[in-house]
mmCIF file of C-alpha atoms and ligand atoms in Angstrom:
data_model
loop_
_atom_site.group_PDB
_atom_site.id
_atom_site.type_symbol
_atom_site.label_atom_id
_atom_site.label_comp_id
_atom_site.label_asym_id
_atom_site.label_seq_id
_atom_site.Cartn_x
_atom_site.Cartn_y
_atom_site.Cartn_z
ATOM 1 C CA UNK J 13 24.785 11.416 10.334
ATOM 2 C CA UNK J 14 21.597 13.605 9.965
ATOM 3 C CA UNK J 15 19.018 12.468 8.082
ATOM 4 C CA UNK J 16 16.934 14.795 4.984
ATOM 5 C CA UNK J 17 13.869 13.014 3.947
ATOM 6 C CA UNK J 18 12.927 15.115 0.447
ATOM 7 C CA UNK J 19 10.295 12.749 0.223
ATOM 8 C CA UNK J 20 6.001 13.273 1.089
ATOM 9 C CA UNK J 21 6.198 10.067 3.048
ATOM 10 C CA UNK J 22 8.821 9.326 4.999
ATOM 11 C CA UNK J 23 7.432 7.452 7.831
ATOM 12 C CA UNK J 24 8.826 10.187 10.736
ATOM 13 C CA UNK J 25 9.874 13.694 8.708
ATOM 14 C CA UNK J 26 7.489 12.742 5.468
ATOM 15 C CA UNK J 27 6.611 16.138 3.757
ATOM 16 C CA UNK J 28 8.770 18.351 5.816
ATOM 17 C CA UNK J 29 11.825 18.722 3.423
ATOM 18 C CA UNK J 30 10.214 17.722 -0.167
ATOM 19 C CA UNK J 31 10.682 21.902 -0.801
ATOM 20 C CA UNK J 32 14.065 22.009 -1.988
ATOM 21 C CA UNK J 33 14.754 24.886 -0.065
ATOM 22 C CA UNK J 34 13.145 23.624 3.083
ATOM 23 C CA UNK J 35 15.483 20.892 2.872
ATOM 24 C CA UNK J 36 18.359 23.095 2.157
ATOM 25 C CA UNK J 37 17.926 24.863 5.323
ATOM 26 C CA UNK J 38 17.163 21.933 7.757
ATOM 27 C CA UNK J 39 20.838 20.247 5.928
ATOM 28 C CA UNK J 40 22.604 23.340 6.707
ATOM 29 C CA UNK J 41 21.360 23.833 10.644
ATOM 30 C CA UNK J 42 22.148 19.873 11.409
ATOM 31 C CA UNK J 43 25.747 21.030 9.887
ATOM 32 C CA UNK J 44 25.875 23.508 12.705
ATOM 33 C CA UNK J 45 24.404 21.252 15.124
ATOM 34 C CA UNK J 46 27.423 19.330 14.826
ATOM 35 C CA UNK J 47 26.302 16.549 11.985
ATOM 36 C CA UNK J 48 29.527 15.159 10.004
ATOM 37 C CA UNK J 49 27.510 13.862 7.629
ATOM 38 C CA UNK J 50 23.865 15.058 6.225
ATOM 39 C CA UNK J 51 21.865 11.566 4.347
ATOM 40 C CA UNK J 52 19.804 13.278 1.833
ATOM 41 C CA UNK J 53 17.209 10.563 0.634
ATOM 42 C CA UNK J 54 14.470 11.021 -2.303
ATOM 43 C CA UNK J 55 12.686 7.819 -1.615
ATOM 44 C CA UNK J 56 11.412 6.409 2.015
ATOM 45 C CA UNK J 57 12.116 3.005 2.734
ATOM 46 C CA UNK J 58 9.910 2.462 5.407
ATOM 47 C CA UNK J 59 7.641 -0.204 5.500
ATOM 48 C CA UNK J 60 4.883 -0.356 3.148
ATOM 49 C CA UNK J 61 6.440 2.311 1.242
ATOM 50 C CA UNK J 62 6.001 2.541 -2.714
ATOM 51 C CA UNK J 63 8.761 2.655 -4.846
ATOM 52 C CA UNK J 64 9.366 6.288 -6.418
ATOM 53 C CA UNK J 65 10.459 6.791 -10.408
ATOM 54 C CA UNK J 66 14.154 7.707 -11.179
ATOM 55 C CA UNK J 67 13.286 10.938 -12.728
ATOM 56 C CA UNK J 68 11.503 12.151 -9.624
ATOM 57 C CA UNK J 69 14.147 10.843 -7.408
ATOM 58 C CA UNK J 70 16.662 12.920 -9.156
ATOM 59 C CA UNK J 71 14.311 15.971 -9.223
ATOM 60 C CA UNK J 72 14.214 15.430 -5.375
ATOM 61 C CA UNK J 73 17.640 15.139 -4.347
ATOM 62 C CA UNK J 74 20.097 16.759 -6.909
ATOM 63 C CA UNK J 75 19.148 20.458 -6.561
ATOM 64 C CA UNK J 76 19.803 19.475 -2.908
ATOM 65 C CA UNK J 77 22.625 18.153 -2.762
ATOM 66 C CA UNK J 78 24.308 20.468 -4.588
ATOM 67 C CA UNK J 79 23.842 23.335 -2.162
ATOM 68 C CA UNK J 80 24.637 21.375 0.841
ATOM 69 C CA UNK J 81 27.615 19.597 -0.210
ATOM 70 C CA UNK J 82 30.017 22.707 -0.655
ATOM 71 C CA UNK J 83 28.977 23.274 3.358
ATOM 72 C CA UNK J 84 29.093 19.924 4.424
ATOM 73 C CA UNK J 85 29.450 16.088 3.880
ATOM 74 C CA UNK J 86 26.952 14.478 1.928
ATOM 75 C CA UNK J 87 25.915 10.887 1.599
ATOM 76 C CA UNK J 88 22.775 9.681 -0.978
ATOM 77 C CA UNK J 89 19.866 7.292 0.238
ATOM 78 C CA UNK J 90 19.867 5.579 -2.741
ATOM 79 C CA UNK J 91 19.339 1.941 -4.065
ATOM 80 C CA UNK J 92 19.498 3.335 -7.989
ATOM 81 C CA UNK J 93 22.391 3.156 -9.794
ATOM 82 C CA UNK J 94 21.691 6.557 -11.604
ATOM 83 C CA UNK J 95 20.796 8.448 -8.613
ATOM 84 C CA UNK J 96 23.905 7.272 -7.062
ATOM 85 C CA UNK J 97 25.894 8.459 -9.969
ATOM 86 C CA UNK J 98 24.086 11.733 -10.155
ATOM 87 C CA UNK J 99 24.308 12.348 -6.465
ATOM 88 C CA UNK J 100 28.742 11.955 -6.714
ATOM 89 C CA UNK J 101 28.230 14.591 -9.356
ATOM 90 C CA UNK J 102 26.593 16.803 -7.324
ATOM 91 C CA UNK J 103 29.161 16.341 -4.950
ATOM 92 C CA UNK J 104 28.048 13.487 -2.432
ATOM 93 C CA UNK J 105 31.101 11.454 -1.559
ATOM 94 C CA UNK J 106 29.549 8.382 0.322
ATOM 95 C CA UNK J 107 26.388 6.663 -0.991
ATOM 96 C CA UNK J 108 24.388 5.000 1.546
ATOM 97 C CA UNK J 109 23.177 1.797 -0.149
ATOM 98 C CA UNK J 110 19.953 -0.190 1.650
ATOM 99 C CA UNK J 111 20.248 -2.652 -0.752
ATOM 100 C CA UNK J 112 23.530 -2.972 -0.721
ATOM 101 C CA UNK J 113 24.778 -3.540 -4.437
ATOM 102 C CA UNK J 114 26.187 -0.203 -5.270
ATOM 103 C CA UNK J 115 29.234 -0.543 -4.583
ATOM 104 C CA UNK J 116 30.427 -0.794 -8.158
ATOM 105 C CA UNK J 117 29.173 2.926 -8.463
ATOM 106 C CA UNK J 118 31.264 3.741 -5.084
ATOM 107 C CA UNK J 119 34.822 2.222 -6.705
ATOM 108 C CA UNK J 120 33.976 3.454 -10.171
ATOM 109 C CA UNK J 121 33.684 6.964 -8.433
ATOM 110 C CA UNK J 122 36.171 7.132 -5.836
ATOM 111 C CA UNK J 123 33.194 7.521 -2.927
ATOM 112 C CA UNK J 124 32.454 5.410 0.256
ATOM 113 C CA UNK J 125 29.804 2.784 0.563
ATOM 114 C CA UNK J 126 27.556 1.598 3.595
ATOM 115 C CA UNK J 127 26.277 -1.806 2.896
ATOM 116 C CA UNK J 128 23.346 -1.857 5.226
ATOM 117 C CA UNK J 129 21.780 -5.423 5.805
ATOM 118 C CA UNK J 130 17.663 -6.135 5.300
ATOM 119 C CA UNK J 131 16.003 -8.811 4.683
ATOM 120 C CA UNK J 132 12.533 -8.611 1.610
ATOM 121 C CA UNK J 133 11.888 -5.159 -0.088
ATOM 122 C CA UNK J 134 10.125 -2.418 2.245
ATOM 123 C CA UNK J 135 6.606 -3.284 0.776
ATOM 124 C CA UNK J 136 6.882 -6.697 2.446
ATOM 125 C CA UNK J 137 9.532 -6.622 4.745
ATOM 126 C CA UNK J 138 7.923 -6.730 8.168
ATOM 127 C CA UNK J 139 5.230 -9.373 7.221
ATOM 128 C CA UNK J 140 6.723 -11.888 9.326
ATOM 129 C CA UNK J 141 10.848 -11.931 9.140
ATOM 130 C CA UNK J 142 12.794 -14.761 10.568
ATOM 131 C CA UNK J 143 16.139 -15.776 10.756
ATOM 132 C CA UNK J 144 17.535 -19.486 12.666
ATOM 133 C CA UNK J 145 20.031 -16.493 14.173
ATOM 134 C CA UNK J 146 19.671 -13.242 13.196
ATOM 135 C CA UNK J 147 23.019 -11.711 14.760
ATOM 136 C CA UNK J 148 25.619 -14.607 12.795
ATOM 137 C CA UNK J 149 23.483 -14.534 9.725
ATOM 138 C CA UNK J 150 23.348 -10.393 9.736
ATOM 139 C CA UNK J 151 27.271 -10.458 10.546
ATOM 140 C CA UNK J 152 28.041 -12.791 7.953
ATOM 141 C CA UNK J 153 26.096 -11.074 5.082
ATOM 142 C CA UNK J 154 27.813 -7.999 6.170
ATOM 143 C CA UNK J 155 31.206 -8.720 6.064
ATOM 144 C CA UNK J 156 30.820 -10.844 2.718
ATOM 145 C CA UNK J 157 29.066 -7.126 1.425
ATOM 146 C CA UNK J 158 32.159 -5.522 2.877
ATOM 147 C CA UNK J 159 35.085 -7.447 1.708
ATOM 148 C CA UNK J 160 33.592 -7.620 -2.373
ATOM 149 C CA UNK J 161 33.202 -3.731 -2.081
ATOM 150 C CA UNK J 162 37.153 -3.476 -0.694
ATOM 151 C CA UNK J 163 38.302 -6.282 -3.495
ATOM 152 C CA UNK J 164 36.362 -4.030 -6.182
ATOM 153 C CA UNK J 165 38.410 -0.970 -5.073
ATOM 154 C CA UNK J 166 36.014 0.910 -3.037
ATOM 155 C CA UNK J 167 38.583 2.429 -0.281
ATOM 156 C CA UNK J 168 36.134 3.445 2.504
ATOM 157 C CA UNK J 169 33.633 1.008 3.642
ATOM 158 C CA UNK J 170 30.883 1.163 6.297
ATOM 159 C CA UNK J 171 28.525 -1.618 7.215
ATOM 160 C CA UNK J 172 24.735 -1.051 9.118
ATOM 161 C CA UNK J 173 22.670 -4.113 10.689
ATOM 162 C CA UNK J 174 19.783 -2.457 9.376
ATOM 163 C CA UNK J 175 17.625 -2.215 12.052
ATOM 164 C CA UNK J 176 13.957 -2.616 11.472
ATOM 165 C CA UNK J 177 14.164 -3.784 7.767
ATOM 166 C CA UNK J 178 12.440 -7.242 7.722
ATOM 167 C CA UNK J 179 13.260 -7.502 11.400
ATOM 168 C CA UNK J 180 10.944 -8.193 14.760
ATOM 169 C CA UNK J 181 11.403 -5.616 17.770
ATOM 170 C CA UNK J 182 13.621 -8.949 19.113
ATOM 171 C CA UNK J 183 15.405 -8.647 16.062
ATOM 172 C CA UNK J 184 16.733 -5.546 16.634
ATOM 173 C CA UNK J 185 17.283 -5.682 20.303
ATOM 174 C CA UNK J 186 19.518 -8.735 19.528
ATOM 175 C CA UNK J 187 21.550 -6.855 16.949
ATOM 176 C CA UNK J 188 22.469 -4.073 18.944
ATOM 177 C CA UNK J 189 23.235 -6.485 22.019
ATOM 178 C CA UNK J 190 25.945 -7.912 19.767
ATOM 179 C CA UNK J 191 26.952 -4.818 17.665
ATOM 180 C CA UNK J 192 30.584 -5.570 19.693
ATOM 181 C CA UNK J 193 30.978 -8.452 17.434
ATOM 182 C CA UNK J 194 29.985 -6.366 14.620
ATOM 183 C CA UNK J 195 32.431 -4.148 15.641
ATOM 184 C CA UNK J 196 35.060 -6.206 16.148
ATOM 185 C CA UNK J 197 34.730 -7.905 12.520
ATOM 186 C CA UNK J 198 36.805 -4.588 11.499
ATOM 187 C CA UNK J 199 34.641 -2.012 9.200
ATOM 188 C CA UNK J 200 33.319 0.796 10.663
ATOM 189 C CA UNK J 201 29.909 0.492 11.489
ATOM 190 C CA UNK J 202 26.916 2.807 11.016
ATOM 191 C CA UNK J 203 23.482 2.015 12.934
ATOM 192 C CA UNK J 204 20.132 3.723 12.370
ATOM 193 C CA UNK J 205 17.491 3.487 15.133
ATOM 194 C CA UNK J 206 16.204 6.888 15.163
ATOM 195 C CA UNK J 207 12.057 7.204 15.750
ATOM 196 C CA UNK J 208 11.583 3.041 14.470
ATOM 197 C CA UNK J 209 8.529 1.618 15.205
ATOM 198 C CA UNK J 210 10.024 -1.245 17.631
ATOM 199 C CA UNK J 211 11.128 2.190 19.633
ATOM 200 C CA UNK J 212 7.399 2.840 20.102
ATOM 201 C CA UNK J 213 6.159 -1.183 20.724
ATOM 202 C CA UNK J 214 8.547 -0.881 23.437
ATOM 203 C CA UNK J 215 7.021 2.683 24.982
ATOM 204 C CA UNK J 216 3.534 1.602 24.239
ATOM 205 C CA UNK J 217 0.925 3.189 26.522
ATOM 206 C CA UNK J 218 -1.162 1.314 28.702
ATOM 207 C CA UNK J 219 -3.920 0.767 26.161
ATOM 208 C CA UNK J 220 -0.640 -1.202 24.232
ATOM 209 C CA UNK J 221 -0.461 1.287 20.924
ATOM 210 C CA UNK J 222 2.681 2.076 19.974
ATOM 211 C CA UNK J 223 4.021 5.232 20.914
ATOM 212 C CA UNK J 224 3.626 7.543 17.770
ATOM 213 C CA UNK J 225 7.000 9.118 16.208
ATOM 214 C CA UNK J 226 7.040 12.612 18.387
ATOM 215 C CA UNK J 227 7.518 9.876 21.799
ATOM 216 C CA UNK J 228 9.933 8.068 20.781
ATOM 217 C CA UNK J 229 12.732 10.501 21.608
ATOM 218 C CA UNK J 230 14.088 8.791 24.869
ATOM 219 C CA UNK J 231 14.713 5.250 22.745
ATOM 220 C CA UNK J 232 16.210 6.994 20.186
ATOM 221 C CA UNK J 233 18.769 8.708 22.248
ATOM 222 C CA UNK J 234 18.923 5.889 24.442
ATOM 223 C CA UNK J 235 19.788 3.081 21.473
ATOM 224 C CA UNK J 236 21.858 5.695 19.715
ATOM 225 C CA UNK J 237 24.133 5.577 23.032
ATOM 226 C CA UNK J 238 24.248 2.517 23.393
ATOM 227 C CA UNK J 239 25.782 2.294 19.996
ATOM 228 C CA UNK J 240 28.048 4.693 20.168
ATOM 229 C CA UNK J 241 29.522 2.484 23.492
ATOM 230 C CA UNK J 242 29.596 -0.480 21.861
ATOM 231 C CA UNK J 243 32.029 1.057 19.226
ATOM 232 C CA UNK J 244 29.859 1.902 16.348
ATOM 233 C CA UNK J 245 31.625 4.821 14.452
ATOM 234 C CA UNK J 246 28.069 6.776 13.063
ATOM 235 C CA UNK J 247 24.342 6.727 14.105
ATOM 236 C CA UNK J 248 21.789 7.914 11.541
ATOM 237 C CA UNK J 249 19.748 10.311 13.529
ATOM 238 C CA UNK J 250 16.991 12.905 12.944
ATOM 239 C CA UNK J 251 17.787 14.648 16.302
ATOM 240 C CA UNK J 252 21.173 16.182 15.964
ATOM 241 C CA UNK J 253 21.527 17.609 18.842
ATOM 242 C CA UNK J 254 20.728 14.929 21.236
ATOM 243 C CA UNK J 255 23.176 12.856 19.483
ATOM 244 C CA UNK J 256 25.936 15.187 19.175
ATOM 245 C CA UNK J 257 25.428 15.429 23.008
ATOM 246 C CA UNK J 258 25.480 11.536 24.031
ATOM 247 C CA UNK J 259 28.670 11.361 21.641
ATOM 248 C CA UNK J 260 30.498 14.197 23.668
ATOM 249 C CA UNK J 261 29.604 12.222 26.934
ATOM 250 C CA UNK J 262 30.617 9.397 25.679
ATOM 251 C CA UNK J 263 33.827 10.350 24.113
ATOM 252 C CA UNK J 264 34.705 12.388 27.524
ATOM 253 C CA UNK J 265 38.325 11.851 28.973
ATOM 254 C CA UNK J 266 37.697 9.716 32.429
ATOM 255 C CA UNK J 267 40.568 12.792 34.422
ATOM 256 C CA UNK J 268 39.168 10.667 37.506
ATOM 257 C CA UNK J 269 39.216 14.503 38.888
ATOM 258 C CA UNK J 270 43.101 15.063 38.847
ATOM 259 C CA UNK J 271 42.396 17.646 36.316
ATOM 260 C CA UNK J 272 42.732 21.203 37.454
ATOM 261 C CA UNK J 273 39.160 22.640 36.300
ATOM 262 C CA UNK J 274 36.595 22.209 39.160
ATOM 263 C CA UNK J 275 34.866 19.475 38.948
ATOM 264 C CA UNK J 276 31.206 20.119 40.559
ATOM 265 C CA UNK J 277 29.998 16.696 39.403
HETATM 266 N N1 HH2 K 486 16.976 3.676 7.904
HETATM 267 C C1 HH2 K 486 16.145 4.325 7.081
HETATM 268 C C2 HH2 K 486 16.601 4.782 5.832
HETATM 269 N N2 HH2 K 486 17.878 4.618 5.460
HETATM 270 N N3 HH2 K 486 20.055 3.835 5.919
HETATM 271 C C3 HH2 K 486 20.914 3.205 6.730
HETATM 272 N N4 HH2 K 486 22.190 3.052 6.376
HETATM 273 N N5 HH2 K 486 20.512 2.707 7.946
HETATM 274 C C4 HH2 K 486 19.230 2.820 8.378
HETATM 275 O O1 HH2 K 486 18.924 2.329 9.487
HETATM 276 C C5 HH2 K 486 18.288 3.494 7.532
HETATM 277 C C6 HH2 K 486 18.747 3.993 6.293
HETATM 278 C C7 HH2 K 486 14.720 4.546 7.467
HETATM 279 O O2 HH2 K 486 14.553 5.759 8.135
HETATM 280 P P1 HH2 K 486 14.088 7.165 7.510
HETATM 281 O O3 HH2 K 486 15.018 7.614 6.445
HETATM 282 O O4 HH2 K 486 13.924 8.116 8.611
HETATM 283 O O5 HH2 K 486 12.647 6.916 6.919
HETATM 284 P P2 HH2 K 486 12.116 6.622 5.464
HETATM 285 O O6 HH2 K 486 12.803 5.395 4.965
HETATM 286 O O7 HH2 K 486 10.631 6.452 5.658
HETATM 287 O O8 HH2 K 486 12.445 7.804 4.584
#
């Protein structure tokens, strides 16, 4: 899944995309990179971030989607009922909820739903989360999410640990230690770790400042691999390329060399 900010302030690709056809472009190369799935968001969720109106959100993404989605697969960043509903019509067929209460929109339209987990709203979120265990509590909420949304009628459903909303660095890193167990509850999963900020605690410099978002490469290719071997199904990226890469490796036939093309290592 590649990810299209439209949005001024997204906290890694803010301002890039908010020209429609800017963002039309960058959708349609991360198609031919090898994306499955563009996200095409109108609001930015990181931390801190203010809340956009419903009319502007619209603005942002419809016009977009609507170009992209004959070429590709398009899911909505959305937590608005009305966005949701205006993205299906302009032919998005998954919406990707953060807030995880859409999927009545999802079974009312015949589109799949991620339920993605986080705890507080993205103004607050990272003050100071805690959990008494942050992997059962995560894997619980999820699968409750999960089984309302398939009850309700909604036929494809994904679920997303939501990594970095209202979680600590050891948060995260203790999610996707135990994504197996998310795995293994039986949705498909999605993860997102692409450019997050506990990606550039951990590659701080010596002076201890976070690496900014243009160093943070290696973790997010690094945590996106990880994923993909402990059975996740999609990671959100903004780097298509890398990703589509690491998923090749790691979906490689093991021929143990009795195949007949030379094998030079
Ligand atoms: N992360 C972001 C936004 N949406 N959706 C899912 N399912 N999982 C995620 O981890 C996730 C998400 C935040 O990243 P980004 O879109 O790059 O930034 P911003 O929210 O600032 O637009």
């Amino acid at each position: 899944m590649g990810v299209l900010n439209v949005t001024p302030d997204s906290f890694s690709d803010g301002g890039l995309f908010l020209d429609a056809e800017a963002a039309v472009g960058h959708g349609l190369d991360m198609a031919r990179q090898g994306a499955d799935v563009v996200d095409v968001g109108g609001e930015s969720s990181r931390p801190g971030a203010e809340p956009v109106s419903e009319r502007e959100e619209l603005r942002r993404v419809v016009p977009v989607i609507e170009a992209l989605a004959p070429h590709v697969r398009v899911s909505v960043d959305t937590v608005k009922r009305a966005v949701a509903e205006a993205a299906v019509s302009a032919g998005a067929t998954l919406l990707n909820d953060i807030s995880a209460t859409l999927w009545p929109v999802a079974a009312a339209a015949g589109v799949g739903w991620v339920a993605m987990h986080k705890q507080g709203d993205p103004r607050s979120m990272q003050r100071d989360p805690h959990y008494d265990d942050v992997v059962t509590e995560v894997g619980a909420y999820l699968a409750d999410r999960a089984r309302a949304a398939v009850e309700g009628g909604v036929g494809e459903v994904w679920v997303d640990p939501g990594i970095g909303f209202g979680k600590t660095a050891a948060h995260n890193l203790a999610l996707l230690r135990h994504l197996p167990e998310l795995v293994a509850q039986g949705f498909p999963v999605l993860v997102g770790t692409s450019r997050k900020s506990f990606l550039g605690r951990l590659a701080a410099g010596p002076d201890a400042e976070p690496a900014p978002v243009t160093a943070r490469q290696a973790g997010s290719i690094a945590t996106a691999t990880w994923a993909m071997l402990a059975g996740v199904s999609m990671v959100r990226v903004h780097d298509v390329p890398s990703a589509v890469e690491a998923a090749t490796l790691v979906g490689m036939p093991d021929d143990q060399g009795s195949g007949s093309v030379r094998d030079d290592g």
